[in-house]
Short mmCIF file of C-alpha atoms and ligand atoms in Angstrom, two decimals:
data_model
loop_
_atom_site.label_atom_id
_atom_site.label_comp_id
_atom_site.label_asym_id
_atom_site.label_seq_id
_atom_site.Cartn_x
_atom_site.Cartn_y
_atom_site.Cartn_z
CA UNK A 183 -6.03 -6.97 -18.55
CA UNK A 184 -9.48 -5.58 -17.71
CA UNK A 185 -10.95 -2.06 -18.14
CA UNK A 186 -12.99 -0.72 -15.19
CA UNK A 187 -14.98 2.45 -15.46
CA UNK A 188 -16.00 4.19 -12.36
CA UNK A 189 -13.19 2.58 -10.42
CA UNK A 190 -12.66 5.35 -7.91
CA UNK A 191 -16.53 5.44 -6.70
CA UNK A 192 -17.83 3.39 -3.93
CA UNK A 193 -18.51 0.00 -5.49
CA UNK A 194 -16.05 0.43 -8.27
CA UNK A 195 -13.08 0.90 -5.80
CA UNK A 196 -14.25 -2.12 -3.72
CA UNK A 197 -14.19 -3.99 -7.10
CA UNK A 198 -10.69 -2.86 -7.84
CA UNK A 199 -9.27 -3.75 -4.58
CA UNK A 200 -11.29 -7.26 -4.65
CA UNK A 201 -10.10 -8.07 -8.19
CA UNK A 202 -6.20 -7.30 -7.37
CA UNK A 203 -6.60 -9.21 -4.24
CA UNK A 204 -8.06 -12.20 -5.77
CA UNK A 205 -5.67 -12.39 -8.99
CA UNK A 206 -2.97 -10.61 -10.61
CA UNK A 207 -4.86 -9.72 -13.74
CA UNK A 208 -3.95 -5.86 -14.18
CA UNK A 209 -6.70 -3.29 -14.06
CA UNK A 210 -7.19 0.14 -16.24
CA UNK A 211 -9.40 2.28 -14.13
CA UNK A 212 -11.04 5.17 -16.01
CA UNK A 213 -12.95 7.48 -13.73
CA UNK A 214 -13.94 11.11 -14.19
CA UNK A 215 -13.47 11.99 -10.43
CA UNK A 216 -16.59 13.51 -9.96
CA UNK A 217 -17.71 14.56 -6.36
CA UNK A 218 -18.30 10.84 -5.77
CA UNK A 219 -14.89 9.45 -7.13
CA UNK A 220 -12.17 9.34 -4.64
CA UNK A 221 -8.64 8.25 -5.42
CA UNK A 222 -7.86 7.72 -1.46
CA UNK A 223 -10.28 4.64 -1.57
CA UNK A 224 -7.34 3.10 -3.97
CA UNK A 225 -4.35 4.50 -1.54
CA UNK A 226 -3.31 0.74 -0.83
CA UNK A 227 -2.42 0.24 -4.35
CA UNK A 228 -0.12 3.20 -4.85
CA UNK A 229 2.94 1.96 -6.53
CA UNK A 230 1.18 -1.30 -7.55
CA UNK A 231 1.86 -1.80 -11.37
CA UNK A 232 -1.09 -3.77 -11.50
CA UNK A 233 -3.30 -0.57 -11.09
CA UNK A 234 -3.48 2.04 -13.81
CA UNK A 235 -5.61 4.93 -13.19
CA UNK A 236 -6.64 7.12 -15.96
CA UNK A 237 -8.97 10.26 -15.34
CA UNK A 238 -11.30 10.52 -18.22
CA UNK A 239 -15.08 10.42 -19.26
CA UNK A 240 -16.64 7.34 -20.67
CA UNK A 241 -18.36 9.67 -23.14
CA UNK A 242 -14.68 10.87 -24.42
CA UNK A 243 -14.65 8.26 -27.47
CA UNK A 244 -10.96 9.61 -28.39
CA UNK A 245 -9.67 8.87 -25.01
CA UNK A 246 -11.68 5.64 -24.67
CA UNK A 247 -10.53 4.42 -28.08
CA UNK A 248 -7.07 5.19 -27.40
CA UNK A 249 -7.18 3.13 -24.03
CA UNK A 250 -8.76 0.18 -25.50
CA UNK A 251 -6.13 0.22 -28.31
CA UNK A 252 -3.43 0.51 -26.09
CA UNK A 253 -4.21 -2.14 -23.37
CA UNK A 254 -6.42 -4.46 -25.49
CA UNK A 255 -8.52 -5.41 -22.48
CA UNK A 256 -10.37 -8.78 -22.62
CA UNK A 257 -13.44 -7.04 -20.82
CA UNK A 258 -14.71 -3.71 -19.78
CA UNK A 259 -16.67 -3.56 -16.26
CA UNK A 260 -19.04 -0.48 -16.41
CA UNK A 261 -19.48 1.11 -13.13
CA UNK A 262 -19.26 4.71 -14.11
CA UNK A 263 -22.47 6.60 -13.45
CA UNK A 264 -24.23 9.26 -11.43
CA UNK A 265 -25.71 7.08 -8.72
CA UNK A 266 -27.83 9.30 -6.26
CA UNK A 267 -31.43 9.29 -6.56
CA UNK A 268 -32.01 12.64 -4.53
CA UNK A 269 -29.29 14.49 -6.92
CA UNK A 270 -31.34 13.02 -10.12
CA UNK A 271 -34.54 14.85 -8.63
CA UNK A 272 -33.00 17.97 -7.94
CA UNK A 273 -30.98 17.98 -11.41
CA UNK A 274 -31.35 15.21 -13.89
CA UNK A 275 -29.46 16.37 -16.53
CA UNK A 276 -25.81 14.92 -15.46
CA UNK A 277 -27.67 11.54 -15.19
CA UNK A 278 -28.85 11.74 -18.65
CA UNK A 279 -25.57 12.88 -19.87
CA UNK A 280 -23.49 10.27 -18.20
CA UNK A 281 -25.59 7.29 -17.76
CA UNK A 282 -27.23 7.24 -21.12
CA UNK A 283 -25.19 9.39 -23.42
CA UNK A 284 -22.08 8.14 -21.63
CA UNK A 285 -23.00 4.51 -21.98
CA UNK A 286 -23.87 4.97 -25.34
CA UNK A 287 -20.53 6.42 -26.19
CA UNK A 288 -18.71 3.75 -24.21
CA UNK A 289 -20.59 1.06 -26.12
CA UNK A 290 -19.97 2.90 -29.49
CA UNK A 291 -16.06 2.69 -28.51
CA UNK A 292 -16.11 -0.80 -27.50
CA UNK A 293 -18.22 -1.76 -30.78
CA UNK A 294 -15.32 -0.17 -32.93
CA UNK A 295 -12.59 -1.94 -30.61
CA UNK A 296 -14.16 -5.32 -30.68
CA UNK A 297 -14.94 -5.18 -34.52
CA UNK A 298 -11.30 -5.04 -34.86
CA UNK A 299 -10.44 -8.22 -32.73
CA UNK A 300 -9.59 -11.66 -34.22
CA UNK A 301 -12.69 -14.07 -34.03
CA UNK A 302 -11.17 -16.01 -31.17
CA UNK A 303 -10.48 -12.58 -29.14
CA UNK A 304 -13.97 -11.75 -30.01
CA UNK A 305 -15.60 -14.65 -28.52
CA UNK A 306 -13.44 -14.14 -25.23
CA UNK A 307 -14.33 -10.68 -25.01
CA UNK A 308 -17.16 -9.32 -22.48
CA UNK A 309 -18.85 -5.76 -21.61
CA UNK A 310 -20.34 -6.02 -18.30
CA UNK A 311 -22.76 -3.51 -17.38
CA UNK A 312 -23.43 -2.90 -13.64
CA UNK A 313 -27.03 -1.79 -13.29
CA UNK A 314 -29.49 -1.70 -10.38
CA UNK A 315 -32.71 -3.20 -9.10
CA UNK A 316 -34.57 0.30 -9.31
CA UNK A 317 -35.28 -0.31 -13.05
CA UNK A 318 -38.14 -2.46 -12.13
CA UNK A 319 -39.85 0.07 -10.18
CA UNK A 320 -41.53 -0.18 -6.86
CA UNK A 321 -43.17 -3.41 -5.14
CA UNK A 322 -46.44 -3.63 -3.11
CA UNK A 323 -46.05 -5.21 0.64
CA UNK A 324 -46.77 -8.70 -0.72
CA UNK A 325 -45.73 -8.69 -4.35
CA UNK A 326 -43.00 -11.44 -5.31
CA UNK A 327 -39.33 -10.25 -5.35
CA UNK A 328 -38.14 -8.84 -8.66
CA UNK A 329 -37.03 -11.38 -11.30
CA UNK A 330 -35.23 -10.85 -14.26
CA UNK A 331 -38.30 -11.18 -16.35
CA UNK A 332 -40.08 -8.36 -14.43
CA UNK A 333 -41.17 -5.26 -16.35
CA UNK A 334 -38.94 -2.35 -16.32
CA UNK A 335 -40.97 0.34 -14.70
CA UNK A 336 -38.32 3.01 -13.45
CA UNK A 337 -39.79 5.80 -11.45
CA UNK A 338 -36.86 8.43 -10.87
CA UNK A 339 -34.63 10.19 -13.28
CA UNK A 340 -31.96 8.15 -11.71
CA UNK A 341 -33.76 4.78 -12.41
CA UNK A 342 -34.89 5.87 -15.76
CA UNK A 343 -31.36 6.94 -17.08
CA UNK A 344 -30.04 3.45 -15.81
CA UNK A 345 -33.05 1.68 -17.61
CA UNK A 346 -32.30 3.32 -20.86
CA UNK A 347 -28.49 2.18 -20.46
CA UNK A 348 -29.49 -1.17 -19.83
CA UNK A 349 -31.59 -1.12 -22.93
CA UNK A 350 -28.89 0.34 -25.01
CA UNK A 351 -26.59 -2.80 -23.72
CA UNK A 352 -29.16 -5.19 -24.47
CA UNK A 353 -29.47 -3.63 -28.18
CA UNK A 354 -25.74 -3.65 -28.85
CA UNK A 355 -25.77 -7.46 -28.20
CA UNK A 356 -28.89 -8.13 -30.10
CA UNK A 357 -28.07 -5.87 -33.12
CA UNK A 358 -24.16 -5.83 -33.40
CA UNK A 359 -23.40 -9.25 -31.18
CA UNK A 360 -21.22 -7.46 -28.81
CA UNK A 361 -20.85 -10.19 -25.93
CA UNK A 362 -22.56 -8.35 -23.16
CA UNK A 363 -23.89 -9.26 -19.47
CA UNK A 364 -25.84 -7.14 -17.16
CA UNK A 365 -26.23 -7.33 -13.55
CA UNK A 366 -29.17 -5.54 -11.76
CA UNK A 367 -28.16 -5.33 -7.92
CA UNK A 368 -29.96 -4.17 -4.93
CA UNK A 369 -28.68 -1.44 -2.21
CA UNK A 370 -25.03 -1.88 -1.36
CA UNK A 371 -23.25 -1.04 2.02
CA UNK A 372 -20.06 -1.13 3.21
CA UNK A 373 -16.56 0.68 3.19
CA UNK A 374 -15.95 3.82 0.91
CA UNK A 375 -19.79 4.41 0.59
CA UNK A 376 -20.23 8.14 0.15
CA UNK A 377 -21.80 9.82 3.15
CA UNK A 378 -24.75 11.22 1.01
CA UNK A 379 -26.56 7.54 0.86
CA UNK A 380 -28.81 6.53 3.96
CA UNK A 381 -26.38 4.30 5.77
CA UNK A 382 -23.01 6.24 5.75
CA UNK A 383 -24.94 9.58 6.27
CA UNK A 384 -26.61 8.19 9.62
CA UNK A 385 -23.25 7.02 11.00
CA UNK A 386 -21.71 10.15 9.83
CA UNK A 387 -24.55 12.50 11.49
CA UNK A 388 -24.79 10.29 14.65
CA UNK A 389 -21.28 10.71 15.49
CA UNK A 390 -21.55 14.48 14.67
CA UNK A 391 -24.47 14.79 16.99
CA UNK A 392 -26.79 15.76 14.17
CA UNK A 393 -29.95 14.65 13.22
CA UNK A 394 -30.73 11.23 11.44
CA UNK A 395 -33.23 12.09 8.78
CA UNK A 396 -35.79 9.64 7.91
CA UNK A 397 -37.73 10.36 4.98
CA UNK A 398 -41.58 9.87 5.28
CA UNK A 399 -42.77 7.21 7.60
CA UNK A 400 -39.53 5.25 7.43
CA UNK A 401 -41.13 2.14 6.47
CA UNK A 402 -40.00 1.96 2.76
CA UNK A 403 -38.01 -1.36 2.14
CA UNK A 404 -34.60 -1.82 0.55
CA UNK A 405 -32.93 -5.26 -0.01
CA UNK A 406 -29.32 -4.82 1.37
CA UNK A 407 -26.19 -6.73 0.01
CA UNK A 408 -22.73 -6.14 1.39
CA UNK A 409 -20.57 -4.42 -1.19
CA UNK A 410 -17.98 -7.20 -1.35
CA UNK A 411 -20.66 -9.71 -2.06
CA UNK A 412 -21.73 -7.59 -5.02
CA UNK A 413 -18.06 -7.76 -6.17
CA UNK A 414 -17.98 -11.63 -5.88
CA UNK A 415 -21.19 -11.80 -8.03
CA UNK A 416 -19.81 -9.60 -10.77
CA UNK A 417 -16.62 -11.55 -10.83
CA UNK A 418 -18.83 -14.91 -11.05
CA UNK A 419 -20.98 -13.34 -13.98
CA UNK A 420 -17.88 -11.97 -15.81
CA UNK A 421 -16.44 -15.78 -15.60
CA UNK A 422 -19.64 -17.62 -16.34
CA UNK A 423 -22.64 -15.49 -17.15
CA UNK A 424 -24.44 -16.34 -20.53
CA UNK A 425 -24.10 -13.97 -23.30
CA UNK A 426 -26.85 -11.23 -23.45
CA UNK A 427 -28.33 -12.39 -20.22
CA UNK A 428 -29.19 -10.48 -17.18
CA UNK A 429 -28.58 -11.40 -13.55
CA UNK A 430 -30.31 -9.97 -10.32
CA UNK A 431 -27.90 -9.70 -7.55
CA UNK A 432 -29.23 -9.36 -3.84
CA UNK A 433 -28.79 -10.57 -0.43
CA UNK A 434 -32.19 -11.81 0.89
CA UNK A 435 -32.10 -8.99 3.08
CA UNK A 436 -35.44 -6.83 3.19
CA UNK A 437 -35.38 -4.15 5.74
CA UNK A 438 -37.68 -1.13 6.38
CA UNK A 439 -35.29 2.03 6.67
CA UNK A 440 -36.24 2.82 10.23
CA UNK A 441 -35.01 -0.82 11.03
CA UNK A 442 -31.79 -0.22 9.28
CA UNK A 443 -31.18 3.19 11.31
CA UNK A 444 -32.49 1.34 14.68
CA UNK A 445 -29.64 -1.15 14.09
CA UNK A 446 -26.99 1.49 13.16
CA UNK A 447 -27.78 3.42 16.57
CA UNK A 448 -27.72 0.01 18.52
CA UNK A 449 -24.49 -0.70 16.92
CA UNK A 450 -22.83 2.62 17.87
CA UNK A 451 -24.30 2.66 21.25
CA UNK A 452 -22.33 -0.71 21.91
CA UNK A 453 -19.13 0.53 19.87
CA UNK A 454 -18.93 3.93 20.38
CA UNK A 455 -21.52 5.11 23.20
CA UNK A 456 -22.52 8.94 23.59
CA UNK A 457 -20.93 10.61 26.27
CA UNK A 458 -24.16 11.53 27.76
CA UNK A 459 -25.29 7.87 28.03
CA UNK A 460 -28.24 8.54 25.86
CA UNK A 461 -28.93 6.25 22.67
CA UNK A 462 -28.09 7.54 19.25
CA UNK A 463 -32.11 7.00 18.66
CA UNK A 464 -32.71 10.19 20.19
CA UNK A 465 -31.24 11.69 17.18
CA UNK A 466 -33.83 10.25 14.58
CA UNK A 467 -35.78 12.82 12.90
CA UNK A 468 -38.63 12.32 10.39
CA UNK A 469 -38.33 14.67 7.62
CA UNK A 470 -40.29 15.56 4.38
CA UNK A 471 -40.49 12.51 2.15
CA UNK A 472 -38.47 12.01 -1.28
CA UNK A 473 -40.67 12.90 -4.25
CA UNK A 474 -41.76 9.70 -6.07
CA UNK A 475 -40.45 7.67 -3.37
CA UNK A 476 -40.30 4.19 -4.29
CA UNK A 477 -42.02 1.92 -1.48
CA UNK A 478 -40.48 -1.43 -1.74
CA UNK A 479 -37.56 -3.12 -3.71
CA UNK A 480 -36.68 -6.96 -3.20
CA UNK A 481 -34.52 -9.12 -5.44
CA UNK A 482 -35.12 -12.73 -6.40
CA UNK A 483 -31.56 -14.05 -6.83
CA UNK A 484 -32.48 -17.49 -7.44
CA UNK A 485 -31.28 -17.52 -11.14
CA UNK A 486 -27.36 -16.29 -10.16
CA UNK A 487 -27.76 -18.91 -7.23
CA UNK A 488 -28.84 -21.79 -9.21
CA UNK A 489 -27.20 -21.09 -12.71
CA UNK A 490 -23.79 -19.65 -11.46
CA UNK A 491 -23.77 -21.18 -8.01
CA UNK A 492 -23.12 -17.64 -6.17
CA UNK A 493 -23.97 -17.05 -2.63
CA UNK A 494 -23.16 -14.02 -0.44
CA UNK A 495 -20.69 -14.42 2.29
CA UNK A 496 -22.32 -11.97 4.65
CA UNK A 497 -25.60 -11.83 6.44
CA UNK A 498 -26.92 -8.20 6.99
CA UNK A 499 -26.13 -8.54 10.79
CA UNK A 500 -22.23 -9.32 10.07
CA UNK A 501 -22.04 -6.99 7.26
CA UNK A 502 -23.54 -3.91 8.98
CA UNK A 503 -21.44 -4.83 11.98
CA UNK A 504 -18.34 -4.72 9.87
CA UNK A 505 -19.56 -1.33 8.14
CA UNK A 506 -20.03 0.49 11.25
CA UNK A 507 -16.63 -0.58 12.60
CA UNK A 508 -15.10 0.56 9.24
CA UNK A 509 -16.34 3.92 9.55
CA UNK A 510 -15.22 4.27 13.08
CA UNK A 511 -11.79 3.07 12.24
CA UNK A 512 -11.70 5.38 9.20
CA UNK A 513 -12.84 8.83 10.41
CA UNK A 514 -10.12 10.49 8.62
CA UNK A 515 -11.45 9.09 5.15
CA UNK A 516 -14.85 10.75 6.11
CA UNK A 517 -13.36 14.05 7.00
CA UNK A 518 -11.64 14.06 3.54
CA UNK A 519 -14.68 13.38 1.55
CA UNK A 520 -16.87 15.83 3.41
CA UNK A 521 -15.44 18.55 1.14
CA UNK A 522 -17.06 22.04 0.64
CA UNK A 523 -19.16 20.52 -2.42
CA UNK A 524 -20.61 17.94 -0.33
CA UNK A 525 -21.38 20.39 2.51
CA UNK A 526 -23.20 22.50 -0.14
CA UNK A 527 -25.37 19.61 -1.00
CA UNK A 528 -26.29 18.80 2.46
CA UNK A 529 -27.52 22.20 2.72
CA UNK A 530 -29.58 21.90 -0.29
CA UNK A 531 -31.22 18.58 0.33
CA UNK A 532 -31.90 19.20 4.08
CA UNK A 533 -32.57 22.86 4.27
P1 NAD B 264 -20.71 6.28 -7.09
O1 NAD B 264 -21.45 7.60 -7.19
O2 NAD B 264 -20.16 6.07 -5.78
O3 NAD B 264 -19.41 6.18 -8.21
C1 NAD B 264 -19.57 6.65 -9.29
C2 NAD B 264 -18.26 6.68 -9.85
O4 NAD B 264 -18.24 7.02 -11.46
C3 NAD B 264 -17.46 7.81 -9.38
O5 NAD B 264 -16.08 7.67 -9.14
C4 NAD B 264 -17.65 8.75 -10.65
O6 NAD B 264 -16.36 9.75 -10.39
C5 NAD B 264 -17.42 8.08 -11.82
N1 NAD B 264 -17.93 8.66 -12.88
C6 NAD B 264 -19.24 9.43 -12.79
N2 NAD B 264 -19.38 10.04 -14.34
C7 NAD B 264 -18.47 9.45 -14.79
C8 NAD B 264 -18.09 9.56 -16.43
N3 NAD B 264 -18.74 10.28 -17.20
N4 NAD B 264 -17.05 8.82 -16.97
C9 NAD B 264 -16.30 8.21 -15.91
N5 NAD B 264 -16.36 8.13 -14.60
C10 NAD B 264 -17.51 8.67 -14.14
O7 NAD B 264 -21.59 4.84 -7.44
P2 NAD B 264 -21.67 3.62 -6.82
O8 NAD B 264 -22.60 3.55 -5.64
O9 NAD B 264 -20.37 3.12 -6.75
O10 NAD B 264 -22.58 2.54 -8.02
C11 NAD B 264 -21.71 2.23 -8.96
C12 NAD B 264 -22.62 1.55 -10.13
O11 NAD B 264 -23.37 0.58 -9.60
C13 NAD B 264 -23.60 2.68 -10.73
O12 NAD B 264 -23.83 2.34 -12.13
C14 NAD B 264 -24.59 2.44 -9.82
O13 NAD B 264 -25.82 2.78 -10.82
C15 NAD B 264 -24.76 0.94 -9.80
N6 NAD B 264 -25.58 0.30 -8.59
C16 NAD B 264 -25.30 0.92 -7.46
C17 NAD B 264 -25.95 0.56 -6.35
C18 NAD B 264 -25.63 1.01 -4.97
O14 NAD B 264 -26.29 0.71 -3.95
N7 NAD B 264 -24.81 1.98 -4.64
C19 NAD B 264 -26.62 -0.54 -6.23
C20 NAD B 264 -26.89 -1.17 -7.66
C21 NAD B 264 -26.19 -0.71 -8.73
O1 DAU B 265 -31.58 -0.22 -5.13
C1 DAU B 265 -30.26 0.37 -5.64
C2 DAU B 265 -30.15 1.57 -5.47
O2 DAU B 265 -29.64 1.97 -4.06
C3 DAU B 265 -28.72 2.03 -6.37
O3 DAU B 265 -28.99 1.87 -7.60
C4 DAU B 265 -28.51 3.55 -6.05
O4 DAU B 265 -27.37 4.05 -6.67
C5 DAU B 265 -28.37 3.65 -4.60
O5 DAU B 265 -27.99 4.94 -4.25
C6 DAU B 265 -29.36 3.22 -3.74
O6 DAU B 265 -30.62 4.02 -4.09
P1 DAU B 265 -31.47 4.55 -2.66
O7 DAU B 265 -32.39 5.58 -2.99
O8 DAU B 265 -32.28 3.20 -2.14
O9 DAU B 265 -30.67 4.65 -1.51
P2 DAU B 265 -30.32 5.73 -0.39
O10 DAU B 265 -29.11 5.53 0.38
O11 DAU B 265 -30.64 7.08 -1.14
O12 DAU B 265 -31.69 5.66 0.13
C7 DAU B 265 -32.15 4.39 0.97
C8 DAU B 265 -33.49 4.55 1.43
O13 DAU B 265 -33.46 5.51 2.58
C9 DAU B 265 -34.53 4.99 0.59
O14 DAU B 265 -35.60 4.44 0.97
C10 DAU B 265 -34.35 6.69 1.01
C11 DAU B 265 -34.27 6.54 2.36
N1 DAU B 265 -33.53 7.85 2.87
C12 DAU B 265 -32.46 8.19 2.18
C13 DAU B 265 -31.48 9.25 2.80
C14 DAU B 265 -30.43 9.67 1.89
C15 DAU B 265 -34.00 8.68 4.08
O15 DAU B 265 -34.78 8.15 4.57
N2 DAU B 265 -33.07 9.42 4.43
C16 DAU B 265 -31.99 9.95 3.93
O16 DAU B 265 -31.51 11.23 4.28
#
């Protein structure tokens, strides 16, 4: 049995679905169901005894202690976080609370549980912390891609809070011997991506006839990875990663934002053309830049490829086509998540 936190969010729910599609080891899924948590992502598991969902906070030591004692997981995989950079700029408090204090409390619960395990179980146990490439800061156009040895230079409240959580995880290994692993992944995209992030937001707005907002000059570069490839990387690191080590995860897919949005428009023009025959590109609108906007992220994934033999299955071209098709086929899901709270956020951000 494994304990997954944040398993009703974008990557967490893809991970739970993938995990149970690949093996029968049960999953306890602890998620607070914030605005980003969506149980309908896991609808296909309803009635499946291998999936146990518990609504709760990673910072609730009593609840987490009880879950660990009851289910005796061999691993904890921590996805739970506040994840949207723009929200962290408008209001950093929740990011400090969940990403830093929450991770600290989760580590404390895990430490107490791990101390009570037999020597054999202690050695088998893993705490895998899911983190981001944003902790390394921003690259210039000609800089080499981020390696695991790059200095941490987080620039937003979100990335600073993730960096702090990474440091705590590292310290719990060094000081207490907890068997930890950390993954630092680039930008994910794919099914169940909440439509506040660039790719699902632009698909949603395109179909709704709304502007496709591009921050600044649109030449900021991100390194995109299909979410299911991130899930397979996490499974591989859990299986074979060296204790205390960090692994960068990415798809060697650097793209400028404007290029990504042009690709989305091109795919939508092909798969669901506008009634007036115009391209969705006419909806592209340049808007005020994100404060402190990081210019470029790029991940060097050599360590994961060479040491653990991992490779992504999708190229950007195959993954983005699948993603656009998924959104076209799942407009009901999009409608469900565009709740009142989400609409309020859009008004605040793009007023
Ligand atoms: P998300 O915002 O879609 O989902 C986060 C989930 O965590 C939600 O289900 C939410 O309800 C839950 N959650 C939030 N606070 C909680 C708390 N205190 N206790 C329990 N559950 C809580 O995020 P995501 O995009 O799926 O990201 C998952 C993880 O991967 C995060 O740690 C993020 O930093 C990291 N990451 C994301 C990306 C990306 O491109 N999305 C890339 C690299 C790393
Ligand atoms: O790099 C990994 C990170 O990727 C994760 O750690 C974060 O959780 C995840 O949200 C993502 O962060 P980004 O800030 O890169 O993702 P976002 O989709 O918000 O933005 C992608 C790029 O597009 C970024 O350069 C900002 C830009 N953008 C975004 C939005 C929402 C726009 O130009 N317009 C927009 O409306």
